[in-house]
CSV table of C-alpha atoms in Angstrom, one decimal:
chain,number,residue,atom,x,y,z
A,222,MET,CA,99.0,4.0,38.1
A,223,GLU,CA,100.5,1.0,36.3
A,224,THR,CA,98.0,-0.1,33.7
A,225,CYS,CA,98.3,-1.1,30.1
A,226,ALA,CA,101.0,1.5,29.4
A,227,GLU,CA,103.4,-1.1,30.6
A,228,ASP,CA,102.7,-3.4,27.8
A,229,GLU,CA,103.8,-0.8,25.3
A,230,VAL,CA,107.1,-0.2,27.0
A,231,GLN,CA,109.9,-1.1,24.7
A,232,VAL,CA,112.8,-2.8,26.4
A,233,LYS,CA,116.1,-3.7,24.7
A,234,LEU,CA,119.0,-5.5,26.2
A,235,LEU,CA,122.5,-5.2,24.7
A,236,GLY,CA,124.5,-8.2,25.7
A,237,GLY,CA,126.6,-11.3,24.9
A,238,SER,CA,126.1,-15.0,25.4
A,239,THR,CA,128.9,-15.7,27.9
A,240,SER,CA,128.8,-12.8,30.2
A,241,PRO,CA,127.6,-13.4,33.8
A,242,PHE,CA,126.7,-9.8,34.1
A,243,VAL,CA,124.3,-10.0,31.1
A,244,LEU,CA,122.9,-13.2,32.6
A,245,ARG,CA,122.0,-11.4,35.8
A,246,VAL,CA,119.8,-9.0,33.9
A,247,ARG,CA,118.2,-11.8,31.8
A,248,ILE,CA,117.3,-13.6,35.0
A,249,ALA,CA,115.7,-10.5,36.5
A,250,LEU,CA,113.7,-9.8,33.3
A,251,ALA,CA,112.6,-13.4,33.1
A,252,LEU,CA,111.5,-13.5,36.8
A,253,LYS,CA,109.4,-10.3,36.2
A,254,GLY,CA,108.0,-11.6,33.0
A,255,ILE,CA,109.2,-8.6,31.0
A,256,ASP,CA,109.4,-8.9,27.2
A,257,TYR,CA,112.5,-7.5,25.6
A,258,ASP,CA,114.6,-7.5,22.4
A,259,PHE,CA,118.0,-9.1,23.0
A,260,ILE,CA,120.7,-7.5,20.8
A,261,GLN,CA,123.9,-9.6,20.7
A,262,GLU,CA,126.9,-7.4,20.8
A,263,ASN,CA,130.3,-8.2,19.2
A,264,LEU,CA,132.8,-6.8,21.7
A,265,GLN,CA,135.5,-6.8,19.0
A,266,SER,CA,133.4,-4.4,17.0
A,267,LYS,CA,131.1,-2.5,19.3
A,268,SER,CA,127.9,-1.2,17.8
A,269,GLU,CA,127.1,2.5,17.6
A,270,LEU,CA,124.1,1.9,19.8
A,271,LEU,CA,126.3,0.4,22.6
A,272,GLN,CA,128.9,3.2,22.3
A,273,LYS,CA,126.1,5.8,22.4
A,274,SER,CA,124.3,4.1,25.3
A,275,ASN,CA,127.3,3.5,27.5
A,276,PRO,CA,129.8,6.1,26.4
A,277,VAL,CA,131.7,6.0,29.7
A,278,HIS,CA,132.5,2.3,29.9
A,279,LYS,CA,131.4,0.9,26.5
A,280,LYS,CA,130.5,-2.3,28.2
A,281,ILE,CA,127.6,-4.8,28.3
A,282,PRO,CA,125.0,-5.3,29.6
A,283,VAL,CA,123.0,-2.1,28.8
A,284,LEU,CA,119.3,-2.1,29.3
A,285,ILE,CA,117.5,0.4,27.1
A,286,ASP,CA,114.0,1.3,28.5
A,287,ASN,CA,112.0,3.5,26.1
A,288,GLY,CA,115.3,4.8,24.6
A,289,LYS,CA,116.8,5.5,28.0
A,290,PRO,CA,120.0,3.5,28.8
A,291,VAL,CA,120.8,1.9,32.2
A,292,CYS,CA,124.3,0.5,32.8
A,293,GLU,CA,126.0,-1.8,35.3
A,294,SER,CA,124.3,-5.2,35.9
A,295,MET,CA,123.2,-4.9,39.6
A,296,ASN,CA,122.2,-1.3,38.9
A,297,ILE,CA,120.0,-2.5,36.1
A,298,VAL,CA,118.5,-5.2,38.4
A,299,GLN,CA,117.6,-2.5,40.9
A,300,TYR,CA,116.1,-0.4,38.1
A,301,ILE,CA,114.0,-3.3,36.9
A,302,GLU,CA,112.7,-3.9,40.4
A,303,GLU,CA,111.9,-0.2,40.9
A,304,ALA,CA,110.4,0.5,37.5
A,305,TRP,CA,108.2,-2.7,37.7
A,306,ASP,CA,107.7,-2.8,41.5
A,307,ASN,CA,104.0,-3.8,41.2
A,308,LYS,CA,105.1,-7.0,39.4
A,309,ALA,CA,105.9,-10.0,41.5
A,310,PRO,CA,108.3,-11.3,42.6
A,311,ASN,CA,110.0,-8.5,44.5
A,312,LEU,CA,113.7,-8.8,43.8
A,313,ILE,CA,114.7,-6.5,46.6
A,314,PRO,CA,113.4,-6.5,50.2
A,315,LYS,CA,111.1,-3.6,51.3
A,316,ASP,CA,112.6,-3.2,54.7
A,317,PRO,CA,115.5,-0.7,54.7
A,318,TYR,CA,117.7,-2.9,57.0
A,319,GLU,CA,117.1,-6.1,54.9
A,320,ARG,CA,117.9,-4.0,51.8
A,321,ALA,CA,121.2,-2.8,53.3
A,322,ILE,CA,122.1,-6.5,54.0
A,323,ALA,CA,121.2,-7.5,50.5
A,324,ARG,CA,123.2,-4.6,49.0
A,325,PHE,CA,126.2,-5.5,51.3
A,326,TRP,CA,126.3,-9.1,50.0
A,327,ALA,CA,125.8,-8.0,46.4
A,328,ALA,CA,128.8,-5.7,46.9
A,329,PHE,CA,130.8,-8.6,48.4
A,330,ILE,CA,130.1,-10.6,45.3
A,331,ASP,CA,131.1,-7.8,43.0
A,332,ASP,CA,134.2,-6.7,45.0
A,333,LYS,CA,135.6,-10.0,46.1
A,334,VAL,CA,133.9,-13.0,44.5
A,335,GLY,CA,133.9,-11.8,40.9
A,336,PRO,CA,137.5,-10.6,40.7
A,337,CYS,CA,138.8,-13.9,42.1
A,338,ILE,CA,136.8,-15.9,39.6
A,339,ARG,CA,138.2,-13.7,36.9
A,340,GLY,CA,141.6,-14.3,38.4
A,341,VAL,CA,141.1,-18.1,38.0
A,342,PHE,CA,139.9,-17.6,34.5
A,343,ARG,CA,143.0,-15.6,33.4
A,344,GLY,CA,145.6,-17.1,35.6
A,345,HIS,CA,148.0,-20.0,35.2
A,346,GLY,CA,150.3,-22.0,37.5
A,347,ASP,CA,150.9,-20.4,41.0
A,348,GLU,CA,148.8,-17.3,40.2
A,349,LYS,CA,145.8,-19.4,39.3
A,350,GLN,CA,146.2,-21.6,42.4
A,351,LYS,CA,146.2,-18.4,44.6
A,352,GLN,CA,143.0,-17.2,43.0
A,353,VAL,CA,141.4,-20.6,43.4
A,354,GLU,CA,142.2,-20.6,47.2
A,355,GLU,CA,140.9,-17.0,47.5
A,356,SER,CA,137.7,-18.0,45.6
A,357,VAL,CA,137.2,-20.9,48.0
A,358,ALA,CA,137.7,-18.6,51.0
A,359,ASN,CA,135.0,-16.2,49.5
A,360,PHE,CA,132.6,-19.1,49.0
A,361,LEU,CA,133.1,-20.3,52.5
A,362,VAL,CA,132.2,-16.8,53.7
A,363,LEU,CA,128.9,-17.1,51.8
A,364,GLU,CA,128.3,-20.6,53.2
A,365,GLU,CA,128.7,-19.1,56.7
A,366,ALA,CA,126.3,-16.3,55.8
A,367,LEU,CA,123.7,-18.8,54.7
A,368,ARG,CA,124.2,-20.7,57.9
A,369,THR,CA,124.2,-17.9,60.5
A,370,ASN,CA,122.8,-14.7,59.1
A,371,PRO,CA,119.3,-14.3,60.4
A,372,CYS,CA,118.2,-12.8,57.1
A,373,PHE,CA,119.2,-16.0,55.2
A,374,SER,CA,119.4,-18.9,57.5
A,375,GLY,CA,116.8,-21.7,57.1
A,376,LYS,CA,115.5,-20.2,53.9
A,377,PRO,CA,115.8,-21.6,50.4
A,378,TYR,CA,117.3,-18.4,48.9
A,379,PHE,CA,119.3,-15.4,50.1
A,380,GLY,CA,116.1,-13.5,49.1
A,381,GLY,CA,114.0,-15.7,51.5
A,382,ASP,CA,111.4,-17.9,49.9
A,383,GLU,CA,112.0,-16.5,46.5
A,384,ILE,CA,115.0,-15.5,44.4
A,385,GLY,CA,116.2,-12.0,45.3
A,386,PHE,CA,119.0,-9.5,44.8
A,387,VAL,CA,121.9,-11.5,46.3
A,388,ASP,CA,120.7,-14.7,44.5
A,389,ILE,CA,120.8,-12.9,41.2
A,390,ALA,CA,124.2,-11.3,41.9
A,391,LEU,CA,125.8,-14.7,42.7
A,392,GLY,CA,123.6,-16.8,40.4
A,393,GLY,CA,124.6,-14.9,37.3
A,394,TRP,CA,128.1,-16.3,37.9
A,395,LEU,CA,127.1,-20.0,38.4
A,396,ALA,CA,127.2,-21.2,34.8
A,397,PHE,CA,130.6,-19.6,34.4
A,398,VAL,CA,131.9,-21.1,37.6
A,399,LYS,CA,130.7,-24.6,36.8
A,400,ALA,CA,132.4,-24.4,33.3
A,401,LEU,CA,135.5,-22.8,34.8
A,402,GLU,CA,135.8,-25.7,37.3
A,403,LYS,CA,135.7,-28.2,34.4
A,404,GLY,CA,138.1,-26.1,32.2
A,405,THR,CA,140.7,-25.6,34.9
A,406,ASP,CA,140.2,-28.9,36.8
A,407,SER,CA,139.5,-27.1,40.1
A,408,VAL,CA,136.8,-27.1,42.7
A,409,LEU,CA,135.5,-23.7,43.7
A,410,ILE,CA,132.1,-24.7,45.3
A,411,ASP,CA,132.9,-27.8,47.3
A,412,ALA,CA,129.7,-29.8,48.1
A,413,GLU,CA,131.3,-31.3,51.2
A,414,LYS,CA,132.7,-28.1,52.7
A,415,MET,CA,129.8,-25.9,51.5
A,416,PRO,CA,126.6,-28.0,51.7
A,417,LEU,CA,124.2,-25.1,52.0
A,418,LEU,CA,125.8,-23.1,49.1
A,419,SER,CA,126.0,-26.3,47.0
A,420,ALA,CA,122.3,-27.0,47.6
A,421,TRP,CA,121.5,-23.4,46.8
A,422,THR,CA,123.3,-23.6,43.4
A,423,ASP,CA,121.3,-26.6,42.4
A,424,ARG,CA,118.0,-25.0,43.5
A,425,PHE,CA,118.9,-21.7,41.7
A,426,CYS,CA,119.9,-23.3,38.4
A,427,GLU,CA,116.7,-25.3,38.2
A,428,ALA,CA,114.4,-22.5,39.2
A,429,ASP,CA,111.7,-21.2,36.8
A,430,GLY,CA,112.9,-18.2,35.0
A,431,VAL,CA,116.6,-19.2,35.5
A,432,GLN,CA,116.9,-22.5,33.6
A,433,GLU,CA,115.4,-21.0,30.5
A,434,VAL,CA,118.1,-18.3,30.2
A,435,MET,CA,121.2,-20.3,31.2
A,436,PRO,CA,123.8,-20.4,28.5
A,437,ASP,CA,124.7,-23.7,26.8
A,438,PRO,CA,127.3,-25.3,29.1
A,439,VAL,CA,129.2,-27.0,26.2
A,440,LYS,CA,129.6,-23.7,24.4
A,441,LEU,CA,130.6,-21.9,27.6
A,442,LEU,CA,133.3,-24.5,28.3
A,443,GLU,CA,134.6,-24.2,24.8
A,444,PHE,CA,134.8,-20.4,25.1
A,445,ILE,CA,136.6,-20.7,28.5
A,446,CYS,CA,139.1,-23.2,27.2
A,447,ALA,CA,139.8,-21.3,24.0
A,448,THR,CA,140.2,-18.0,25.8
A,449,ARG,CA,142.5,-19.5,28.5
A,450,VAL,CA,144.8,-20.8,25.7
A,451,LYS,CA,144.9,-17.3,24.3
A,452,PHE,CA,145.8,-15.8,27.8
A,453,ALA,CA,148.5,-18.4,28.2
A,454,SER,CA,150.2,-17.7,24.9
A,455,LEU,CA,150.0,-13.9,25.6
A,456,ALA,CA,151.6,-14.5,29.0
A,457,ALA,CA,154.4,-16.7,27.4
A,458,ALA,CA,155.1,-14.0,24.8
A,459,ASN,CA,155.6,-11.3,27.5
B,1479,MET,CA,102.1,10.1,53.5
B,1480,ALA,CA,104.4,9.3,56.4
B,1481,VAL,CA,104.1,11.8,59.2
B,1482,GLU,CA,106.6,12.7,62.0
B,1483,ASP,CA,105.1,10.2,64.5
B,1484,CYS,CA,106.3,7.4,62.2
B,1485,GLU,CA,109.9,8.7,62.5
B,1486,PRO,CA,112.0,5.8,63.8
B,1487,LYS,CA,113.6,6.6,67.0
B,1488,GLY,CA,116.4,4.7,68.5
B,1489,GLN,CA,120.0,4.7,69.1
B,1490,VAL,CA,122.4,5.5,66.4
B,1491,LYS,CA,126.1,5.0,66.7
B,1492,LEU,CA,128.8,5.5,64.1
B,1493,LEU,CA,132.2,3.7,64.3
B,1494,GLY,CA,134.8,5.6,62.3
B,1495,THR,CA,138.2,7.4,62.1
B,1496,SER,CA,138.8,11.1,61.8
B,1497,GLN,CA,140.6,11.0,58.4
B,1498,SER,CA,138.5,8.6,56.4
B,1499,PRO,CA,136.5,10.1,53.5
B,1500,PHE,CA,134.1,7.1,53.8
B,1501,VAL,CA,133.2,8.1,57.4
B,1502,VAL,CA,132.7,11.7,56.2
B,1503,ARG,CA,130.1,10.4,53.7
B,1504,VAL,CA,128.0,9.0,56.5
B,1505,ARG,CA,128.5,12.0,58.8
B,1506,ILE,CA,127.3,14.3,56.0
B,1507,ALA,CA,124.2,12.2,55.5
B,1508,LEU,CA,123.4,12.1,59.2
B,1509,ALA,CA,124.0,15.9,59.5
B,1510,LEU,CA,121.8,16.7,56.5
B,1511,LYS,CA,119.0,14.6,57.9
B,1512,GLY,CA,119.5,16.1,61.4
B,1513,ILE,CA,120.0,12.7,63.0
B,1514,HIS,CA,121.7,12.6,66.4
B,1515,TYR,CA,124.3,9.9,67.0
B,1516,GLU,CA,127.1,8.8,69.1
B,1517,TYR,CA,130.5,8.9,67.3
B,1518,ILE,CA,133.1,6.3,68.3
B,1519,GLU,CA,136.6,6.8,67.1
B,1520,GLU,CA,138.2,3.5,66.2
B,1521,ASN,CA,142.0,2.7,66.3
B,1522,LEU,CA,142.7,0.7,63.2
B,1523,GLN,CA,145.9,-0.6,64.7
B,1524,ASN,CA,143.8,-2.0,67.6
B,1525,LYS,CA,140.3,-2.7,66.4
B,1526,SER,CA,137.6,-2.7,69.1
B,1527,PRO,CA,135.5,-5.9,69.8
B,1528,LEU,CA,132.4,-3.9,68.8
B,1529,MET,CA,133.9,-3.1,65.3
B,1530,LEU,CA,135.1,-6.7,64.8
B,1531,GLN,CA,131.7,-8.1,65.8
B,1532,SER,CA,129.8,-5.5,63.7
B,1533,ASN,CA,131.8,-6.0,60.5
B,1534,PRO,CA,133.3,-9.5,60.7
B,1535,VAL,CA,133.6,-9.8,56.9
B,1536,HIS,CA,135.7,-6.7,56.2
B,1537,LYS,CA,136.7,-5.4,59.6
B,1538,LYS,CA,136.5,-1.9,58.2
B,1539,ILE,CA,134.9,1.5,59.1
B,1540,PRO,CA,132.5,3.1,58.8
B,1541,VAL,CA,129.9,1.0,60.5
B,1542,LEU,CA,126.5,2.5,61.5
B,1543,LEU,CA,124.8,0.8,64.4
B,1544,HIS,CA,121.0,1.5,64.5
B,1545,ASN,CA,119.4,0.0,67.6
B,1546,GLY,CA,122.4,-2.4,67.8
B,1547,LYS,CA,122.1,-3.6,64.2
B,1548,PRO,CA,125.1,-2.9,62.0
B,1549,VAL,CA,125.1,-1.5,58.5
B,1550,CYS,CA,128.4,-1.5,56.6
B,1551,GLU,CA,129.9,0.1,53.5
B,1552,SER,CA,129.6,3.9,53.3
B,1553,MET,CA,127.2,4.3,50.3
B,1554,ILE,CA,125.1,1.5,51.5
B,1555,ILE,CA,124.8,3.2,54.9
B,1556,VAL,CA,123.9,6.5,53.2
B,1557,GLN,CA,121.1,4.8,51.3
B,1558,TYR,CA,120.0,3.1,54.5
B,1559,ILE,CA,119.8,6.5,56.2
B,1560,GLU,CA,117.7,7.9,53.4
B,1561,GLU,CA,115.3,5.0,53.3
B,1562,THR,CA,114.9,4.8,57.1
B,1563,TRP,CA,114.4,8.5,57.5
B,1564,SER,CA,112.7,9.0,54.2
B,1565,SER,CA,110.1,11.5,55.5
B,1566,LYS,CA,112.9,13.8,56.7
B,1567,ALA,CA,114.1,16.4,54.2
B,1568,PRO,CA,116.3,16.6,52.2
B,1569,ASN,CA,115.9,13.5,50.1
B,1570,LEU,CA,119.3,12.2,49.3
B,1571,VAL,CA,118.1,9.8,46.6
B,1572,PRO,CA,115.9,10.8,43.6
B,1573,LYS,CA,112.3,9.4,43.6
B,1574,ASP,CA,112.2,8.5,39.9
B,1575,PRO,CA,113.6,5.0,39.2
B,1576,TYR,CA,115.6,6.2,36.1
B,1577,ASP,CA,117.1,9.1,38.0
B,1578,ARG,CA,118.1,6.7,40.8
B,1579,ALA,CA,119.8,4.4,38.3
B,1580,ILE,CA,121.8,7.4,36.9
B,1581,ALA,CA,122.7,8.4,40.5
B,1582,ARG,CA,123.9,4.9,41.3
B,1583,PHE,CA,125.8,4.7,38.1
B,1584,TRP,CA,127.9,7.8,39.0
B,1585,VAL,CA,128.4,6.6,42.6
B,1586,ALA,CA,129.9,3.4,41.2
B,1587,PHE,CA,132.0,5.5,38.8
B,1588,VAL,CA,133.4,7.5,41.8
B,1589,ASP,CA,134.3,4.4,43.7
B,1590,ASP,CA,135.5,2.2,40.9
B,1591,LYS,CA,137.3,4.8,38.8
B,1592,VAL,CA,138.0,8.0,40.7
B,1593,GLY,CA,139.0,6.3,44.0
B,1594,PRO,CA,141.8,4.0,42.6
B,1595,CYS,CA,143.2,6.9,40.6
B,1596,ILE,CA,143.5,9.1,43.7
B,1597,ARG,CA,145.3,6.2,45.4
B,1598,GLY,CA,147.5,5.7,42.4
B,1599,ILE,CA,148.5,9.4,42.4
B,1600,PHE,CA,149.0,9.5,46.1
B,1601,MET,CA,151.2,6.3,46.3
B,1602,GLY,CA,152.8,6.4,42.9
B,1603,ARG,CA,155.8,7.9,41.5
B,1604,GLY,CA,157.1,8.8,38.0
B,1605,ASP,CA,155.4,7.3,35.0
B,1606,GLU,CA,152.9,5.3,37.2
B,1607,GLN,CA,151.8,8.5,38.9
B,1608,GLN,CA,151.6,10.3,35.6
B,1609,LYS,CA,149.3,7.6,34.1
B,1610,ALA,CA,147.0,7.9,37.2
B,1611,VAL,CA,146.9,11.7,36.8
B,1612,GLU,CA,145.8,11.3,33.1
B,1613,GLU,CA,143.2,8.8,34.0
B,1614,LEU,CA,141.8,10.9,36.9
B,1615,VAL,CA,141.6,14.0,34.6
B,1616,ALA,CA,139.7,11.9,32.0
B,1617,ASN,CA,137.3,10.7,34.8
B,1618,PHE,CA,136.8,14.3,36.0
B,1619,LEU,CA,135.9,15.4,32.5
B,1620,TRP,CA,133.1,12.8,32.5
B,1621,LEU,CA,131.8,14.3,35.8
B,1622,GLU,CA,132.1,17.8,34.3
B,1623,GLU,CA,129.9,16.6,31.4
B,1624,ALA,CA,127.4,15.1,33.9
B,1625,LEU,CA,127.1,18.4,35.7
B,1626,ARG,CA,126.7,20.3,32.4
B,1627,THR,CA,123.9,18.0,31.4
B,1628,SER,CA,122.1,18.4,34.7
B,1629,GLY,CA,122.5,22.2,34.7
B,1630,LYS,CA,122.0,22.3,38.4
B,1631,ALA,CA,124.0,23.3,41.4
B,1632,TYR,CA,124.6,19.7,42.5
B,1633,PHE,CA,124.7,16.3,40.9
B,1634,GLY,CA,121.5,15.7,43.0
B,1635,GLY,CA,119.8,18.7,41.6
B,1636,ASP,CA,119.1,21.8,43.7
B,1637,GLU,CA,120.2,20.0,46.8
B,1638,ILE,CA,123.0,17.6,47.8
B,1639,GLY,CA,122.4,14.0,46.8
B,1640,LEU,CA,124.0,10.6,46.6
B,1641,VAL,CA,126.6,11.5,44.0
B,1642,ASP,CA,127.5,14.7,45.7
B,1643,ILE,CA,128.2,12.9,48.9
B,1644,ALA,CA,130.2,10.1,47.2
B,1645,LEU,CA,132.4,12.5,45.3
B,1646,GLY,CA,132.3,15.4,47.7
B,1647,SER,CA,133.7,13.4,50.6
B,1648,ARG,CA,136.9,13.0,48.5
B,1649,SER,CA,137.2,16.7,47.8
B,1650,GLN,CA,139.4,17.5,50.7
B,1651,TRP,CA,141.7,14.6,49.6
B,1652,ILE,CA,141.7,15.9,46.1
B,1653,LYS,CA,142.8,19.4,47.2
B,1654,ILE,CA,145.4,17.9,49.6
B,1655,LEU,CA,146.7,15.7,46.8
B,1656,GLU,CA,147.0,18.8,44.6
B,1657,LYS,CA,149.1,20.5,47.3
B,1658,VAL,CA,151.4,17.6,48.2
B,1659,THR,CA,152.0,16.6,44.5
B,1660,ASN,CA,152.0,20.1,43.0
B,1661,ILE,CA,149.6,18.9,40.3
B,1662,VAL,CA,146.4,20.6,39.3
B,1663,LEU,CA,143.8,17.9,39.0
B,1664,ILE,CA,140.6,19.9,38.5
B,1665,GLU,CA,141.7,22.8,36.2
B,1666,PRO,CA,139.2,25.7,36.4
B,1667,GLU,CA,139.5,26.4,32.6
B,1668,LYS,CA,138.8,22.8,31.6
B,1669,MET,CA,136.3,22.0,34.4
B,1670,PRO,CA,134.7,25.2,35.6
B,1671,LEU,CA,131.5,23.5,36.8
B,1672,LEU,CA,133.3,20.8,38.7
B,1673,ARG,CA,135.6,23.3,40.4
B,1674,ALA,CA,132.7,25.5,41.4
B,1675,TRP,CA,130.7,22.5,42.6
B,1676,MET,CA,133.6,21.4,44.8
B,1677,GLU,CA,133.9,24.8,46.5
B,1678,ARG,CA,130.1,25.0,46.9
B,1679,PHE,CA,129.9,21.5,48.4
B,1680,LEU,CA,132.7,22.1,50.9
B,1681,GLU,CA,131.0,25.2,52.2
B,1682,ALA,CA,127.5,23.7,52.4
B,1683,ASP,CA,125.6,23.4,55.6
B,1684,GLY,CA,125.8,19.9,56.9
B,1685,VAL,CA,129.2,19.4,55.2
B,1686,LYS,CA,131.5,22.0,56.5
B,1687,GLN,CA,130.7,21.2,60.1
B,1688,VAL,CA,131.7,17.5,59.7
B,1689,LEU,CA,134.8,17.8,57.5
B,1690,PRO,CA,138.1,16.9,59.2
B,1691,ASP,CA,140.5,19.7,60.0
B,1692,GLU,CA,142.4,20.5,56.8
B,1693,ALA,CA,145.7,21.2,58.5
B,1694,LYS,CA,145.6,17.9,60.3
B,1695,MET,CA,144.7,16.1,57.1
B,1696,LEU,CA,147.6,17.7,55.3
B,1697,GLU,CA,149.9,16.6,58.0
B,1698,PHE,CA,148.5,13.1,57.9
B,1699,ALA,CA,148.8,12.9,54.1
B,1700,SER,CA,152.3,14.3,54.0
B,1701,ALA,CA,153.4,11.7,56.6
B,1702,ILE,CA,152.0,8.8,54.6
B,1703,ARG,CA,153.6,10.0,51.4
B,1704,ALA,CA,156.9,10.5,53.1
B,1705,ARG,CA,156.7,6.9,54.4
B,1706,PHE,CA,156.0,5.6,50.9
B,1707,ALA,CA,158.7,7.7,49.3
B,1708,ALA,CA,161.2,6.3,51.8
B,1709,ALA,CA,160.1,2.7,51.2
B,1710,PRO,CA,161.8,0.6,48.5
B,1711,ALA,CA,160.0,0.6,45.1
B,1712,GLY,CA,158.1,-2.4,43.9
B,1713,ASN,CA,155.8,-4.2,46.4
């Protein structure tokens, strides 16, 4: 069924250079070897295409496949897997139970890990400290999962021998987390307390398909520090 | 094509509570697929060892146990049910990858936008409650638009699907909320399709048999609201 028609598929990605959510999609597209046009969006002045493609949320990333928009990063990753399921690697397990486990941990990353990282990013003083502690607690849960969950333990990635759904969900955040640790002088992924997770982050960041799309760490750190100053002055003004 | 002899047999248990709309989602999926299961009522004030062992990360219900292996998070469980019993009609998830992506988008919308507004209206008072009402009405208008675009009886098409289950499970709560707060959230003139969809869903086979008793739910809801109204403001 899938023949040369795939090469004519036109894929666009609306995104930004610092967003972990956009990075998730770029990683998935890179791993699958899918060509696409990347359209840098200015979130202070959203394009008509973005507003038309994601009228409900007006957020990035948006994947446009042959004119049809798909929104929400992990939803896009699932779509990429399903629309190109004959292309290796498989980003989502085939077995329904393993899929449910993968979706559970991706949801954990979106519902717990992400908001706390954002809390560290936006917070100051006591509030920031609280978010740092919660982030560390979340990462310890992931460390435990890597150690004891039969789907993950003893394997290089959450996805097994290759990068999968959970790796992408968490991996999209790594560049941001590393820059955030520098910018706030905090440790979120502690190599001593989280040896498996720490090894996983090194392995993931150096993987083929990932390292090519990682953002410039210097620019990311600049962005984080500049934005934090803005948040602090807004908080002081209130 | 898969044939009935491939149908996975095995023991299915569901840990839940009688009022939770998240548990209702799973019960609807199991009922629509005609899957037999043992239902275990949990006491959230005194969680069972089975529950704590099956969902150690969140310690929440619903949890589906299939041959002893736990699946957590309501919409993840519903997708698991569909994928495990994929040869059993009806199909709860579209076949086409794009249609699936649209379905998952609306499921996320229901949980990320509609859910918090319902809670905000239920728990809030005065301006805060008013703001939640306005947001919820705006969210419902998006869903009205989605129904108008699809032109079908359900978000899933001619039959109940993922989005119907995600939103429909909250329908009773929406109706109860309208009663206890005296606010119309789904106005028939502004959202005729959504209102009609809700009534259709609540009467559907597979749904009406598993819905909690409305009178009990109203009692439960009124009690919680009274407790919050009596509590000092500002947590």
